[in-house]
Amino acid sequence: MGSADSKLNFRKAVIQLTTKTQPVEATDDAFWDQFWADTATSVQDVFALVPAAEIRAVREESPSNLATLCYKAVEKLVQGAESGCHTEKERQIVLNCCRLLTRILPYIFEDPDWRGFFWSTVPGAGRGGGDEDDENARPLAESLLLAVTDLLFCPDFTVQSHRRSTVDTAEDIHSIDSCEYIWEAGVGFAHSPQPNYIHDLNRTELLKLLLTCFSEAMYLPPSSDSSNTNPWVQFFCSTENRHALPLFTSLLNVVCAYDPVGYGIPYNHLLFSDYREPLVEEAAQVLIVTLDYDSSTSSSPTVDGTTTGTAMDDVDPPGPDNLFVNYLSRIHREEDFQFILKGVARLLSNPLVQTYLPNSAKKIQFHQELLVLFWKLCDFNKKFLFFVLKSSDVLDILVPILYFLNDARADQSRVGLVHIGVFILLLLSGERNFGVRLNKPYSVRVPMDIPVFTGTHADLLIIVFHKIITSGHQRLQPLFDCLLTIVVNVSPYLKSLSMVAANKLLHLLEAFSTTWFLFSAVQNHHLVFFLLEVFNNIIQYQFDGNSNLVYAVIRKRNVFHQLANLPTDSQSIQKGLQRKKKSPEPISRTNSQDGVSMEGSRPAAPAEPGTLKTSLVATPGIDKLTEKSQVSEDGTMRSLEPEASQLSPEGNPPTALSDGEPWSGVRRLSSASSSGQWIPTPDWVMSWKSKLPLQTIMRLLQVLVPQVEKICIDKGLTDESEILKFLQHGTLVGLLPVPHPILIRKYQANSGTAMWFRTYMWGVIYLRNVDPPIWYDTDVKLFEIQRV
């Protein structure tokens, strides 16, 4: 039958279904088979020939027919899995049912009355042999998931058959050990199967159906209640799924082994079509959804893969019930870590390669999924985190992240991308090794829209953060605390900042310490505290190599004097706030000495009008996001009690991001007045002004300024290099206050970020699945779809 005929017959069946007012018997095979037996329709055809309005009409007007259609389609998948799909006809039926279910499921999920349907048992669903009574009770969802997992390891359909000859009886799908059929070499598997694009296409279709099953999460509003687990994912990642281990390994290996360049030959992708990429994307999406797990509420795997529970847990489970999370947390071999890290770094760097060898490699689009995967790896497997930081390989992750942050900073449709990049850097910055690694000189010349500089990876990080703060989209303002916390965390280890980076830090201090900024929101002064902490850490612990920073501090000494003499009377506060009206620009860019941007770079562009984006929930404040640890003499860290927190006198929850005037995003709710309008008072200014950690810097200025001025007068100098030379050889040993202990604010898992990751991840998946548009125009509740 021709493709046009088969489409026509399929469409006729759909019309019959929507127009029948009477229920069609489940036994009427002649009717139901029209949907899958004789047709050869692509997934795109199915979406075109089964319009949303008709699915909803059947759901409302003849629900029993929709129920039977779903039940029969699942039954066909179960039969295909049982038989092993040996004939072309059986495979076609499986794929058609798979596409049909992918089309229909979102419309089941969007209606609360239907949501339980797949979890109900269908009478007689287990019909087969007479001895299968216990199977009768299996809910439809479970039958569907088990059939799909069996089909993902089906010889000659989704994996290579191991049988030598065709004469041999076909492999029994129930007796095969799927661990011998893992899709790709890598973690726990050494053999790389021959690529087979038909198998890749079939796997992709089945994974698309899995992802659609898991997407029930999109139809529930965001809630802080993390007990609200996804029943589909829960069952799929439980011991009921006998393929859980080989499937987890297959997904991880397919993603990490992917090389979009095409075997290292530039421009190769122009000659060969790449069947792998759709599979890799689907695998990455299924993987991150199965790993959606709130580690803050559960006994979490510790470094050695065992769990830490409280003494209250009599029976401590061996790690999380979610086997995918469990397996991820137990990976421990160095070569496995190397394989994962190299793979993720290669894929994250792919868009950067594009900038200096345009079109040489196929440009991948799934970097956001990769960042979520990398986050999960570091969050659930501490051994992996330590491995990443053990060598300078971490910089192969850092540079792409900074590239994405810089590139997306002005684009409101990519606010989520900037958040996840910053979260990853916050997590890494809690470890001493990260700060140490940043001292490596930066020589990779990826064209970026930042000033040209010569220096280290630390300079790159500071310069990019300065760009985000001074010229990023205003929706990024709630991240300023996070950005500066990262700089504070690494500052005690930075051996030598470039002049460009030193000037950027002082420019930020200048901007954040203006009176209108300090007085205009209850938490703005925190940013000044963070920056002063950065300067103190560098002066106390890394004075010797940091003459550029010391010079910049001396040049901008008036900023520190103004802070020390900050007025606290009502009149001055009012005057400071008046000044705000006159300067609408959140931060003046004029005096930041930006200089020339790197060659070949394009300015960070705002979102194209009409771009779709999904809304995000607000992220927790920095005091909820991190806990303080003190670094001891020997470099070990100990957690400090929350009471010792000096920085956050107001433990108020952050308000949702607002689109209002600049800086409104930084404002937090305050109980100052019933109208919610917060008013600064002299007492409030005094309460934090008295705690400004200015002693070290004031002492430095007191000692060095007269010496520098003397050199200038004596030698008639206006030349920086002589002064820098003097500062390089200077010392403040014995002249500064006793060094303060180093405080690191380490990321701590919390249900707020778990919820943020869930909405971000599903928003990415929603927007990335446009062909076919699986969820488009359905009533999702987890986020809003907005147009720029």
JSON list of N, CA, C and O in Angstrom, two decimals, residues 61 71 140 147 165 174 208 227 292 310 320 348 390 438 463 483 516 520 554 603 654 660 687 693 711 736 769:
[
{"chain": "A", "resi": 61, "resn": "GLU", "atom": "N", "xyz": [-16.45, 13.27, 24.93]},
{"chain": "A", "resi": 61, "resn": "GLU", "atom": "CA", "xyz": [-17.74, 12.75, 24.46]},
{"chain": "A", "resi": 61, "resn": "GLU", "atom": "C", "xyz": [-17.82, 11.24, 24.41]},
{"chain": "A", "resi": 61, "resn": "GLU", "atom": "O", "xyz": [-18.89, 10.68, 24.60]},
{"chain": "A", "resi": 71, "resn": "TYR", "atom": "N", "xyz": [-5.68, 1.36, 25.80]},
{"chain": "A", "resi": 71, "resn": "TYR", "atom": "CA", "xyz": [-5.49, 0.00, 26.29]},
{"chain": "A", "resi": 71, "resn": "TYR", "atom": "C", "xyz": [-5.00, -0.92, 25.16]},
{"chain": "A", "resi": 71, "resn": "TYR", "atom": "O", "xyz": [-4.05, -1.67, 25.33]},
{"chain": "A", "resi": 140, "resn": "LEU", "atom": "N", "xyz": [-2.04, -0.31, 33.84]},
{"chain": "A", "resi": 140, "resn": "LEU", "atom": "CA", "xyz": [-1.68, -0.08, 32.45]},
{"chain": "A", "resi": 140, "resn": "LEU", "atom": "C", "xyz": [-0.31, 0.62, 32.33]},
{"chain": "A", "resi": 140, "resn": "LEU", "atom": "O", "xyz": [0.51, 0.28, 31.47]},
{"chain": "A", "resi": 147, "resn": "ALA", "atom": "N", "xyz": [6.96, -2.95, 28.89]},
{"chain": "A", "resi": 147, "resn": "ALA", "atom": "CA", "xyz": [7.05, -3.31, 27.48]},
{"chain": "A", "resi": 147, "resn": "ALA", "atom": "C", "xyz": [8.08, -2.45, 26.77]},
{"chain": "A", "resi": 147, "resn": "ALA", "atom": "O", "xyz": [8.91, -2.94, 25.98]},
{"chain": "A", "resi": 165, "resn": "SER", "atom": "N", "xyz": [23.76, -17.28, 12.95]},
{"chain": "A", "resi": 165, "resn": "SER", "atom": "CA", "xyz": [23.09, -17.60, 11.69]},
{"chain": "A", "resi": 165, "resn": "SER", "atom": "C", "xyz": [21.60, -17.34, 11.79]},
{"chain": "A", "resi": 165, "resn": "SER", "atom": "O", "xyz": [21.04, -17.28, 12.87]},
{"chain": "A", "resi": 174, "resn": "HIS", "atom": "N", "xyz": [13.06, -13.01, 26.78]},
{"chain": "A", "resi": 174, "resn": "HIS", "atom": "CA", "xyz": [13.03, -13.11, 28.24]},
{"chain": "A", "resi": 174, "resn": "HIS", "atom": "C", "xyz": [14.27, -13.77, 28.81]},
{"chain": "A", "resi": 174, "resn": "HIS", "atom": "O", "xyz": [14.54, -13.66, 30.00]},
{"chain": "A", "resi": 208, "resn": "LYS", "atom": "N", "xyz": [11.26, 8.63, 23.12]},
{"chain": "A", "resi": 208, "resn": "LYS", "atom": "CA", "xyz": [10.32, 9.75, 23.04]},
{"chain": "A", "resi": 208, "resn": "LYS", "atom": "C", "xyz": [9.02, 9.41, 23.77]},
{"chain": "A", "resi": 208, "resn": "LYS", "atom": "O", "xyz": [8.45, 10.24, 24.48]},
{"chain": "A", "resi": 227, "resn": "SER", "atom": "N", "xyz": [7.72, 15.46, 48.35]},
{"chain": "A", "resi": 227, "resn": "SER", "atom": "CA", "xyz": [7.31, 14.06, 48.43]},
{"chain": "A", "resi": 227, "resn": "SER", "atom": "C", "xyz": [6.52, 13.70, 47.18]},
{"chain": "A", "resi": 227, "resn": "SER", "atom": "O", "xyz": [6.18, 12.56, 46.91]},
{"chain": "A", "resi": 292, "resn": "ASP", "atom": "N", "xyz": [15.64, 13.27, 38.43]},
{"chain": "A", "resi": 292, "resn": "ASP", "atom": "CA", "xyz": [14.99, 14.38, 39.14]},
{"chain": "A", "resi": 292, "resn": "ASP", "atom": "C", "xyz": [14.63, 13.88, 40.52]},
{"chain": "A", "resi": 292, "resn": "ASP", "atom": "O", "xyz": [13.63, 13.19, 40.72]},
{"chain": "A", "resi": 310, "resn": "THR", "atom": "N", "xyz": [20.12, 9.48, 59.78]},
{"chain": "A", "resi": 310, "resn": "THR", "atom": "CA", "xyz": [20.25, 9.87, 61.18]},
{"chain": "A", "resi": 310, "resn": "THR", "atom": "C", "xyz": [20.18, 8.58, 62.00]},
{"chain": "A", "resi": 310, "resn": "THR", "atom": "O", "xyz": [19.85, 7.51, 61.48]},
{"chain": "A", "resi": 320, "resn": "PRO", "atom": "N", "xyz": [19.35, 5.61, 47.58]},
{"chain": "A", "resi": 320, "resn": "PRO", "atom": "CA", "xyz": [17.98, 5.97, 47.21]},
{"chain": "A", "resi": 320, "resn": "PRO", "atom": "C", "xyz": [17.28, 4.81, 46.49]},
{"chain": "A", "resi": 320, "resn": "PRO", "atom": "O", "xyz": [17.91, 4.00, 45.84]},
{"chain": "A", "resi": 348, "resn": "LEU", "atom": "N", "xyz": [30.17, 20.20, 25.64]},
{"chain": "A", "resi": 348, "resn": "LEU", "atom": "CA", "xyz": [29.94, 21.59, 26.05]},
{"chain": "A", "resi": 348, "resn": "LEU", "atom": "C", "xyz": [30.80, 22.55, 25.25]},
{"chain": "A", "resi": 348, "resn": "LEU", "atom": "O", "xyz": [30.41, 23.70, 25.02]},
{"chain": "A", "resi": 390, "resn": "LYS", "atom": "N", "xyz": [40.39, 17.52, 40.61]},
{"chain": "A", "resi": 390, "resn": "LYS", "atom": "CA", "xyz": [41.73, 17.01, 40.90]},
{"chain": "A", "resi": 390, "resn": "LYS", "atom": "C", "xyz": [42.75, 17.52, 39.89]},
{"chain": "A", "resi": 390, "resn": "LYS", "atom": "O", "xyz": [43.93, 17.64, 40.19]},
{"chain": "A", "resi": 438, "resn": "LEU", "atom": "N", "xyz": [42.02, 27.83, 39.19]},
{"chain": "A", "resi": 438, "resn": "LEU", "atom": "CA", "xyz": [41.77, 29.06, 38.43]},
{"chain": "A", "resi": 438, "resn": "LEU", "atom": "C", "xyz": [43.05, 29.84, 38.14]},
{"chain": "A", "resi": 438, "resn": "LEU", "atom": "O", "xyz": [43.05, 30.73, 37.29]},
{"chain": "A", "resi": 463, "resn": "ILE", "atom": "N", "xyz": [35.97, 38.88, 34.90]},
{"chain": "A", "resi": 463, "resn": "ILE", "atom": "CA", "xyz": [35.59, 39.79, 33.80]},
{"chain": "A", "resi": 463, "resn": "ILE", "atom": "C", "xyz": [34.19, 39.44, 33.28]},
{"chain": "A", "resi": 463, "resn": "ILE", "atom": "O", "xyz": [33.36, 40.31, 33.02]},
{"chain": "A", "resi": 483, "resn": "LEU", "atom": "N", "xyz": [26.85, 35.26, 42.33]},
{"chain": "A", "resi": 483, "resn": "LEU", "atom": "CA", "xyz": [28.08, 35.56, 41.57]},
{"chain": "A", "resi": 483, "resn": "LEU", "atom": "C", "xyz": [29.19, 36.02, 42.51]},
{"chain": "A", "resi": 483, "resn": "LEU", "atom": "O", "xyz": [30.33, 35.56, 42.43]},
{"chain": "A", "resi": 516, "resn": "TRP", "atom": "N", "xyz": [22.59, 55.82, 46.88]},
{"chain": "A", "resi": 516, "resn": "TRP", "atom": "CA", "xyz": [21.23, 55.46, 46.42]},
{"chain": "A", "resi": 516, "resn": "TRP", "atom": "C", "xyz": [21.08, 53.96, 46.32]},
{"chain": "A", "resi": 516, "resn": "TRP", "atom": "O", "xyz": [20.03, 53.39, 46.61]},
{"chain": "A", "resi": 520, "resn": "SER", "atom": "N", "xyz": [18.51, 51.75, 48.75]},
{"chain": "A", "resi": 520, "resn": "SER", "atom": "CA", "xyz": [17.26, 51.55, 48.01]},
{"chain": "A", "resi": 520, "resn": "SER", "atom": "C", "xyz": [16.66, 50.16, 48.19]},
{"chain": "A", "resi": 520, "resn": "SER", "atom": "O", "xyz": [15.56, 49.91, 47.73]},
{"chain": "A", "resi": 554, "resn": "ILE", "atom": "N", "xyz": [44.51, 51.32, 45.95]},
{"chain": "A", "resi": 554, "resn": "ILE", "atom": "CA", "xyz": [45.10, 52.62, 46.29]},
{"chain": "A", "resi": 554, "resn": "ILE", "atom": "C", "xyz": [44.50, 53.72, 45.40]},
{"chain": "A", "resi": 554, "resn": "ILE", "atom": "O", "xyz": [44.13, 54.80, 45.87]},
{"chain": "A", "resi": 603, "resn": "PRO", "atom": "N", "xyz": [28.57, 40.95, 19.99]},
{"chain": "A", "resi": 603, "resn": "PRO", "atom": "CA", "xyz": [27.97, 41.41, 21.25]},
{"chain": "A", "resi": 603, "resn": "PRO", "atom": "C", "xyz": [26.86, 40.46, 21.69]},
{"chain": "A", "resi": 603, "resn": "PRO", "atom": "O", "xyz": [26.21, 39.84, 20.84]},
{"chain": "A", "resi": 654, "resn": "PRO", "atom": "N", "xyz": [13.03, 35.27, 49.43]},
{"chain": "A", "resi": 654, "resn": "PRO", "atom": "CA", "xyz": [13.11, 36.20, 48.30]},
{"chain": "A", "resi": 654, "resn": "PRO", "atom": "C", "xyz": [11.73, 36.34, 47.67]},
{"chain": "A", "resi": 654, "resn": "PRO", "atom": "O", "xyz": [10.96, 35.39, 47.66]},
{"chain": "A", "resi": 660, "resn": "GLY", "atom": "N", "xyz": [10.01, 45.09, 37.31]},
{"chain": "A", "resi": 660, "resn": "GLY", "atom": "CA", "xyz": [9.88, 46.54, 37.50]},
{"chain": "A", "resi": 660, "resn": "GLY", "atom": "C", "xyz": [11.17, 47.29, 37.28]},
{"chain": "A", "resi": 660, "resn": "GLY", "atom": "O", "xyz": [11.98, 46.94, 36.47]},
{"chain": "A", "resi": 687, "resn": "SER", "atom": "N", "xyz": [23.15, 49.57, 61.83]},
{"chain": "A", "resi": 687, "resn": "SER", "atom": "CA", "xyz": [23.25, 48.16, 62.20]},
{"chain": "A", "resi": 687, "resn": "SER", "atom": "C", "xyz": [24.25, 47.41, 61.31]},
{"chain": "A", "resi": 687, "resn": "SER", "atom": "O", "xyz": [24.93, 46.52, 61.78]},
{"chain": "A", "resi": 693, "resn": "PRO", "atom": "N", "xyz": [33.74, 45.33, 57.15]},
{"chain": "A", "resi": 693, "resn": "PRO", "atom": "CA", "xyz": [35.09, 44.86, 57.47]},
{"chain": "A", "resi": 693, "resn": "PRO", "atom": "C", "xyz": [36.16, 45.70, 56.75]},
{"chain": "A", "resi": 693, "resn": "PRO", "atom": "O", "xyz": [36.77, 45.24, 55.77]},
{"chain": "A", "resi": 711, "resn": "ILE", "atom": "N", "xyz": [57.07, 58.29, 46.40]},
{"chain": "A", "resi": 711, "resn": "ILE", "atom": "CA", "xyz": [57.76, 57.88, 45.15]},
{"chain": "A", "resi": 711, "resn": "ILE", "atom": "C", "xyz": [57.38, 58.83, 44.03]},
{"chain": "A", "resi": 711, "resn": "ILE", "atom": "O", "xyz": [58.23, 59.28, 43.25]},
{"chain": "A", "resi": 736, "resn": "LEU", "atom": "N", "xyz": [49.59, 44.29, 59.16]},
{"chain": "A", "resi": 736, "resn": "LEU", "atom": "CA", "xyz": [48.13, 44.13, 59.01]},
{"chain": "A", "resi": 736, "resn": "LEU", "atom": "C", "xyz": [47.54, 43.48, 60.25]},
{"chain": "A", "resi": 736, "resn": "LEU", "atom": "O", "xyz": [48.24, 42.82, 61.02]},
{"chain": "A", "resi": 769, "resn": "ASN", "atom": "N", "xyz": [11.42, 20.09, 22.15]},
{"chain": "A", "resi": 769, "resn": "ASN", "atom": "CA", "xyz": [10.71, 19.07, 21.37]},
{"chain": "A", "resi": 769, "resn": "ASN", "atom": "C", "xyz": [9.68, 19.71, 20.46]},
{"chain": "A", "resi": 769, "resn": "ASN", "atom": "O", "xyz": [8.50, 19.76, 20.78]}
]
